[in-house]
Amino acid sequence: MPLVAHIDLPTFQRLREEGEEILAPDRASQQDIREMHIGFLNLMPDAALEATERQFFRLVGACNQIVQFHVHPFTVAGLTRSPDAQAHIDKYYESFEQIKLDGLDALIISGANVTHPSLPEEDFWQPLMEVFSWANENVTSVLCSCLATHAVIQYLYGIERTRLPAKRWGVFTHKLINRTHPLVAEINTRFDVPHSRFNEIFQSDMERCGLKILAASKEAGVHLAVSPDGFRIVFFQGHPEYDDISLLKEYKREVMRFYRRERADYPPFPEHYFNEIVQQIFSDYELHVRSSRHFGKPLDVFPEAEVLEHIDNTWSDTAKAVFNNWLGKIYQLTHQDRRLPFMADVDPNNPLGL
């Protein structure tokens, strides 16, 4: 069922232009269908703020449960914002105080960029933990993405992430570890997921603190895990929400950083993402970038348009299936009063009855 454009957020118009079905509030009010209210805590930096909105909203809107999804974006203090990004937040985002009053059926927490060696040193750490602590008591299920996964695991279990020798960057094949869990019902037993991170929490550490591993990669490590109760917290280390060109945009950004001498080495290709044709185009462009950098000449346009037809998305169907399963189970378990996490007969310590 569709998303409801209950606020005048530009992301809704962008999704309409992509062909997504978005209901106006007056149209939604005429349908005798249950609502679900999903919080979206957006911690991403300014450049990715609205793109991340669209990516997660798109996954929610693709679900086929008989329900109307109201997504409530909000953020926390401790994140430096440009005037334009702050204006966007001030105009379209809700406050955490209002969200606590109204309640949520589910919560998604995005990744974030960091500036300190230890996560608790980040200015957003305490506000983030306040949100999570409230949600852990009052929301049916919390889905954590990338850095949010690392932060919540450290907060709950004292497991600190490990810095990797090099950035884990690319599209990696994963296998189901637990084929019977409802979150992975009816999905492929082998599937791709993009990763983009410098740090990792290893499978052995997750299992040591009781987390249940659902999907992992020999190259990229754990992608999908859940809390010991099986459902209250869902952990992603990868980025199933990514668009087909998200890694391409990251690669372009790193190439420009090399040209501006903000990084010393030329960026490697994201693994398993560019085919041979694309690699040749970008290898040729690297020669041009190095020459222009050395002689102080302006760059030719980054050849993004030349490679778009060769960029494939091999992960979104599985991502939609996992989100569909997640929101479907929340629909079955959550109280109709969104201020309460569960129906009366649901055991919070084993909500799926596994």
Coordinates of C-alpha atoms in Angstrom, one line a residue:
M1 CA 0.0 0.0 0.0
P2 CA 1.1 3.6 -0.6
L3 CA 2.8 6.1 1.5
V4 CA 0.6 9.0 2.7
A5 CA 2.0 12.5 2.1
H6 CA 0.8 13.7 5.5
I7 CA 3.5 16.5 5.5
D8 CA 4.7 18.7 2.7
L9 CA 8.0 17.0 2.4
P10 CA 9.7 17.4 -1.0
T11 CA 10.7 13.7 -0.9
F12 CA 7.1 12.7 -1.5
Q13 CA 7.1 14.7 -4.8
R14 CA 10.4 13.2 -5.9
L15 CA 8.9 9.7 -5.3
R16 CA 5.8 10.6 -7.3
E17 CA 8.0 11.6 -10.2
E18 CA 9.7 8.1 -9.9
G19 CA 6.3 6.5 -10.3
E20 CA 5.7 5.6 -6.6
E21 CA 2.1 5.8 -5.5
I22 CA 1.7 8.6 -2.9
L23 CA -1.7 9.3 -1.3
A24 CA -2.8 12.8 -0.4
P25 CA -4.3 13.0 3.1
D26 CA -7.8 13.7 1.9
R27 CA -7.7 10.6 -0.4
A28 CA -6.3 8.5 2.4
S29 CA -9.0 9.6 4.8
Q30 CA -11.6 8.0 2.5
Q31 CA -10.1 4.6 2.6
D32 CA -11.1 2.2 5.4
I33 CA -7.5 1.0 6.0
R34 CA -5.4 0.8 9.1
E35 CA -2.6 3.3 9.5
M36 CA 1.0 2.5 10.6
H37 CA 3.3 5.3 11.9
I38 CA 7.0 4.8 11.2
G39 CA 9.6 7.1 12.7
F40 CA 12.7 7.9 10.6
L41 CA 15.6 9.2 12.6
N42 CA 17.9 10.8 9.9
L43 CA 21.5 11.2 11.1
M44 CA 23.0 11.5 7.7
P45 CA 25.2 14.5 6.7
D46 CA 23.7 17.3 4.6
A47 CA 24.8 16.0 1.2
A48 CA 22.9 12.7 1.8
L49 CA 20.0 14.0 4.0
E50 CA 17.3 14.0 1.3
A51 CA 18.6 11.1 -0.7
T52 CA 18.5 9.0 2.5
E53 CA 14.9 10.1 3.1
R54 CA 14.0 8.9 -0.4
Q55 CA 15.8 5.6 -0.1
F56 CA 14.1 4.5 3.1
F57 CA 10.7 6.0 2.3
R58 CA 10.9 4.0 -1.0
L59 CA 11.5 0.7 0.8
V60 CA 8.6 1.4 3.2
G61 CA 6.3 2.4 0.4
A62 CA 7.1 -0.8 -1.6
C63 CA 5.6 -3.0 1.1
N64 CA 2.3 -4.6 0.1
Q65 CA 0.6 -4.9 3.5
I66 CA -2.9 -3.6 3.7
V67 CA -2.0 -0.5 5.5
Q68 CA -1.2 3.2 5.0
F69 CA 2.3 4.2 6.0
H70 CA 2.8 7.6 7.7
V71 CA 6.6 8.2 7.9
H72 CA 7.7 10.7 10.5
P73 CA 11.2 12.2 9.9
F74 CA 13.1 13.7 12.7
T75 CA 16.7 14.2 13.9
V76 CA 18.7 14.9 17.0
A77 CA 21.1 17.5 18.3
G78 CA 24.8 17.2 17.9
L79 CA 25.0 17.1 14.1
T80 CA 26.5 20.1 12.4
R81 CA 24.1 21.4 9.7
S82 CA 24.4 24.0 6.9
P83 CA 21.8 26.7 6.8
D84 CA 20.0 25.0 3.9
A85 CA 19.9 21.6 5.6
Q86 CA 18.8 23.1 8.9
A87 CA 16.0 25.0 7.1
H88 CA 14.8 21.7 5.5
I89 CA 14.8 20.1 8.9
D90 CA 13.0 23.1 10.6
K91 CA 10.3 23.1 7.9
Y92 CA 9.6 19.4 7.4
Y93 CA 10.9 17.4 10.4
E94 CA 9.1 16.7 13.6
S95 CA 10.5 17.0 17.1
F96 CA 11.4 14.0 19.2
E97 CA 9.2 15.5 21.9
Q98 CA 6.2 15.4 19.7
I99 CA 7.0 11.9 18.5
K100 CA 7.2 10.7 22.1
L101 CA 3.7 12.2 22.7
D102 CA 2.1 10.7 19.6
G103 CA 3.9 7.3 19.6
L104 CA 5.3 5.1 16.8
D105 CA 4.7 1.6 15.5
A106 CA 8.2 1.2 14.3
L107 CA 11.5 3.2 14.1
I108 CA 14.2 3.3 11.5
I109 CA 17.6 4.9 12.5
S110 CA 19.9 5.8 9.6
G111 CA 23.7 5.7 9.6
A112 CA 25.8 8.8 10.2
N113 CA 29.3 10.2 9.6
V114 CA 31.6 10.4 12.6
T115 CA 34.5 12.8 13.6
H116 CA 35.9 11.1 16.7
P117 CA 37.7 7.8 17.2
S118 CA 35.2 6.6 19.8
L119 CA 31.4 6.7 19.2
P120 CA 30.5 7.9 22.7
E121 CA 32.7 11.0 22.0
E122 CA 30.3 12.1 19.2
D123 CA 28.1 15.0 20.1
F124 CA 25.1 13.1 18.8
W125 CA 25.8 10.0 21.0
Q126 CA 23.7 11.0 24.1
P127 CA 20.7 12.3 22.1
L128 CA 20.8 9.2 19.9
M129 CA 20.8 6.9 23.0
E130 CA 17.9 8.9 24.5
V131 CA 15.9 8.1 21.3
F132 CA 16.9 4.5 21.3
S133 CA 16.1 4.0 25.0
W134 CA 12.7 5.4 24.6
A135 CA 12.0 3.4 21.5
N136 CA 13.2 0.2 23.1
E137 CA 10.5 0.6 25.7
N138 CA 7.7 2.0 23.5
V139 CA 8.1 0.9 19.9
T140 CA 7.4 -2.6 18.5
S141 CA 10.7 -2.8 16.6
V142 CA 13.7 -0.6 15.8
L143 CA 15.7 -1.0 12.6
C144 CA 19.3 0.2 12.8
S145 CA 21.4 1.0 9.7
C146 CA 25.2 0.8 9.6
L147 CA 26.6 3.2 12.2
A148 CA 23.3 3.1 14.2
T149 CA 23.9 -0.7 14.4
H150 CA 27.4 -0.2 15.8
A151 CA 26.3 2.5 18.2
V152 CA 23.3 0.5 19.6
I153 CA 25.4 -2.7 20.0
Q154 CA 28.1 -0.8 21.9
Y155 CA 25.5 0.9 24.1
L156 CA 23.6 -2.4 24.9
Y157 CA 26.4 -4.9 25.0
G158 CA 29.7 -3.0 25.3
I159 CA 31.0 -4.4 22.0
E160 CA 33.1 -1.8 20.2
R161 CA 33.4 -1.9 16.4
T162 CA 36.8 -2.7 14.9
R163 CA 38.6 -0.5 12.4
L164 CA 39.2 -2.4 9.1
P165 CA 42.5 -2.3 7.3
A166 CA 40.7 -0.7 4.3
K167 CA 37.2 0.5 3.6
R168 CA 34.7 -2.2 3.0
W169 CA 33.2 -0.8 -0.2
G170 CA 31.2 -2.5 -2.9
V171 CA 28.5 -5.0 -3.6
F172 CA 28.9 -8.3 -1.9
T173 CA 27.2 -11.7 -2.1
H174 CA 25.5 -12.9 1.1
K175 CA 24.0 -16.2 2.2
L176 CA 21.1 -16.8 4.6
I177 CA 22.4 -18.2 7.9
N178 CA 18.9 -18.8 9.4
R179 CA 16.4 -19.7 6.7
T180 CA 13.4 -20.1 9.0
H181 CA 13.3 -16.6 10.6
P182 CA 10.2 -14.7 9.6
L183 CA 12.2 -11.6 8.5
V184 CA 13.8 -13.6 5.7
A185 CA 10.8 -15.7 4.7
E186 CA 10.5 -16.2 0.9
I187 CA 13.7 -14.3 0.0
N188 CA 16.6 -15.7 -2.0
T189 CA 19.0 -17.8 0.0
R190 CA 21.9 -15.9 -1.8
F191 CA 21.6 -12.2 -2.5
D192 CA 23.7 -9.0 -2.9
V193 CA 24.0 -6.1 -0.5
P194 CA 26.1 -2.9 -0.9
H195 CA 28.5 -2.0 1.9
S196 CA 30.3 1.2 2.6
R197 CA 32.1 1.4 5.9
F198 CA 35.5 1.6 7.6
N199 CA 34.4 -0.4 10.7
E200 CA 32.8 -3.8 11.5
I201 CA 31.3 -5.7 14.4
F202 CA 32.3 -9.3 13.7
Q203 CA 29.9 -12.3 13.7
S204 CA 31.7 -13.9 16.7
D205 CA 31.2 -10.7 18.8
M206 CA 27.5 -10.5 17.8
E207 CA 26.9 -14.2 18.7
R208 CA 28.8 -13.8 22.0
C209 CA 26.2 -11.2 23.1
G210 CA 23.3 -13.3 22.0
L211 CA 22.4 -11.7 18.7
K212 CA 20.8 -14.0 16.1
I213 CA 22.6 -13.8 12.7
L214 CA 20.3 -14.0 9.7
A215 CA 22.6 -13.2 6.7
A216 CA 26.3 -12.9 6.2
S217 CA 29.0 -12.7 3.6
K218 CA 32.4 -14.4 3.5
E219 CA 33.9 -11.1 2.2
A220 CA 31.8 -8.5 3.9
G221 CA 30.8 -10.1 7.2
V222 CA 27.4 -9.9 8.9
H223 CA 24.7 -7.9 7.1
L224 CA 21.5 -8.8 8.9
A225 CA 21.0 -9.7 12.6
V226 CA 18.4 -9.4 15.3
S227 CA 18.3 -8.9 19.0
P228 CA 18.2 -12.0 21.3
D229 CA 14.4 -11.8 21.5
G230 CA 14.3 -12.2 17.7
F231 CA 12.6 -9.0 16.6
R232 CA 12.7 -5.9 18.9
I233 CA 15.9 -4.7 17.2
V234 CA 17.0 -5.3 13.6
F235 CA 20.6 -4.7 12.7
F236 CA 21.9 -3.9 9.2
Q237 CA 25.6 -3.5 8.6
G238 CA 25.1 -3.1 4.8
H239 CA 23.1 -0.6 2.9
P240 CA 20.1 -2.4 1.2
E241 CA 18.5 1.0 0.9
Y242 CA 21.1 2.3 -1.6
D243 CA 20.0 3.4 -5.1
D244 CA 21.7 1.8 -8.0
I245 CA 24.0 4.8 -8.4
S246 CA 24.8 5.5 -4.7
L247 CA 28.2 3.8 -4.9
L248 CA 28.9 5.6 -8.1
K249 CA 28.2 8.9 -6.4
E250 CA 30.6 7.9 -3.6
Y251 CA 33.3 7.0 -6.1
K252 CA 32.9 10.3 -7.9
R253 CA 33.2 12.2 -4.6
E254 CA 36.4 10.4 -3.7
V255 CA 37.9 11.1 -7.1
M256 CA 37.1 14.8 -6.6
R257 CA 38.7 14.6 -3.2
F258 CA 41.9 13.2 -4.8
Y259 CA 41.9 16.0 -7.4
R260 CA 41.6 18.6 -4.7
R261 CA 44.4 16.9 -2.7
E262 CA 42.1 16.1 0.2
R263 CA 43.2 12.5 -0.1
A264 CA 46.7 11.2 -1.1
D265 CA 45.8 8.0 -2.9
Y266 CA 43.5 7.6 -5.9
P267 CA 40.3 5.7 -4.8
P268 CA 40.0 2.1 -5.8
F269 CA 36.9 0.8 -7.5
P270 CA 34.1 -0.4 -5.3
E271 CA 34.3 -4.2 -5.4
H272 CA 32.0 -6.2 -7.6
Y273 CA 30.2 -3.1 -8.8
F274 CA 31.8 -1.8 -12.0
N275 CA 31.9 -4.1 -15.0
E276 CA 34.9 -4.2 -17.4
I277 CA 33.5 -1.5 -19.6
V278 CA 33.0 0.9 -16.7
Q279 CA 36.4 0.1 -15.2
Q280 CA 38.1 0.9 -18.5
I281 CA 36.2 4.3 -18.8
F282 CA 37.3 5.2 -15.2
S283 CA 40.8 4.0 -15.7
D284 CA 41.1 6.3 -18.7
Y285 CA 39.6 9.1 -16.6
E286 CA 42.1 8.5 -13.8
L287 CA 45.0 9.3 -16.2
H288 CA 43.3 12.6 -17.0
V289 CA 42.7 13.4 -13.3
R290 CA 46.3 12.7 -12.4
S291 CA 47.6 14.8 -15.2
S292 CA 45.2 17.7 -14.4
R293 CA 46.1 17.5 -10.8
H294 CA 49.9 17.5 -11.5
F295 CA 49.7 20.4 -14.0
G296 CA 47.0 22.4 -12.2
K297 CA 44.5 22.1 -15.1
P298 CA 40.7 22.0 -14.9
L299 CA 39.0 18.6 -15.1
D300 CA 36.9 17.3 -17.9
V301 CA 33.4 16.3 -16.7
F302 CA 33.3 13.1 -14.7
P303 CA 32.0 10.5 -17.2
E304 CA 29.0 9.5 -15.2
A305 CA 26.6 9.7 -18.1
E306 CA 28.7 7.2 -20.1
V307 CA 28.5 4.5 -17.5
L308 CA 24.9 4.7 -16.2
E309 CA 23.6 2.0 -18.6
H310 CA 26.2 -0.4 -17.2
I311 CA 25.3 0.1 -13.5
D312 CA 23.0 -2.6 -12.2
N313 CA 20.9 -2.9 -9.1
T314 CA 21.1 -6.5 -7.8
W315 CA 19.8 -6.0 -4.2
S316 CA 16.6 -3.9 -4.1
D317 CA 14.2 -6.8 -4.6
T318 CA 15.6 -8.6 -1.5
A319 CA 15.7 -5.4 0.5
K320 CA 12.0 -4.8 -0.3
A321 CA 11.2 -8.4 0.7
V322 CA 12.9 -8.0 4.1
F323 CA 11.2 -4.6 4.8
N324 CA 7.9 -6.2 3.7
N325 CA 8.4 -9.0 6.2
W326 CA 9.5 -6.6 9.0
L327 CA 6.5 -4.3 8.6
G328 CA 4.1 -7.2 8.1
K329 CA 5.1 -8.6 11.5
I330 CA 4.9 -5.3 13.1
Y331 CA 1.4 -4.9 11.7
Q332 CA 0.5 -8.3 13.3
L333 CA 2.0 -7.5 16.7
T334 CA 1.6 -3.8 17.4
H335 CA -1.2 -2.3 19.4
Q336 CA -3.7 -0.2 17.5
D337 CA -2.8 2.6 19.9
R338 CA 0.6 3.6 18.6
R339 CA 1.7 4.7 22.0
L340 CA 1.7 1.1 23.1
P341 CA 4.2 -1.4 21.5
F342 CA 2.2 -4.7 21.6
M343 CA -1.2 -6.2 21.7
A344 CA -2.1 -7.6 25.1
D345 CA -1.3 -11.2 24.3
V346 CA 2.2 -10.6 22.9
D347 CA 5.3 -11.5 24.9
P348 CA 7.7 -8.6 24.6
N349 CA 10.6 -11.0 25.3
N350 CA 9.6 -13.3 22.5
P351 CA 7.2 -11.4 20.3
L352 CA 7.4 -13.8 17.3
G353 CA 6.9 -16.8 19.5
L354 CA 10.0 -18.5 18.2

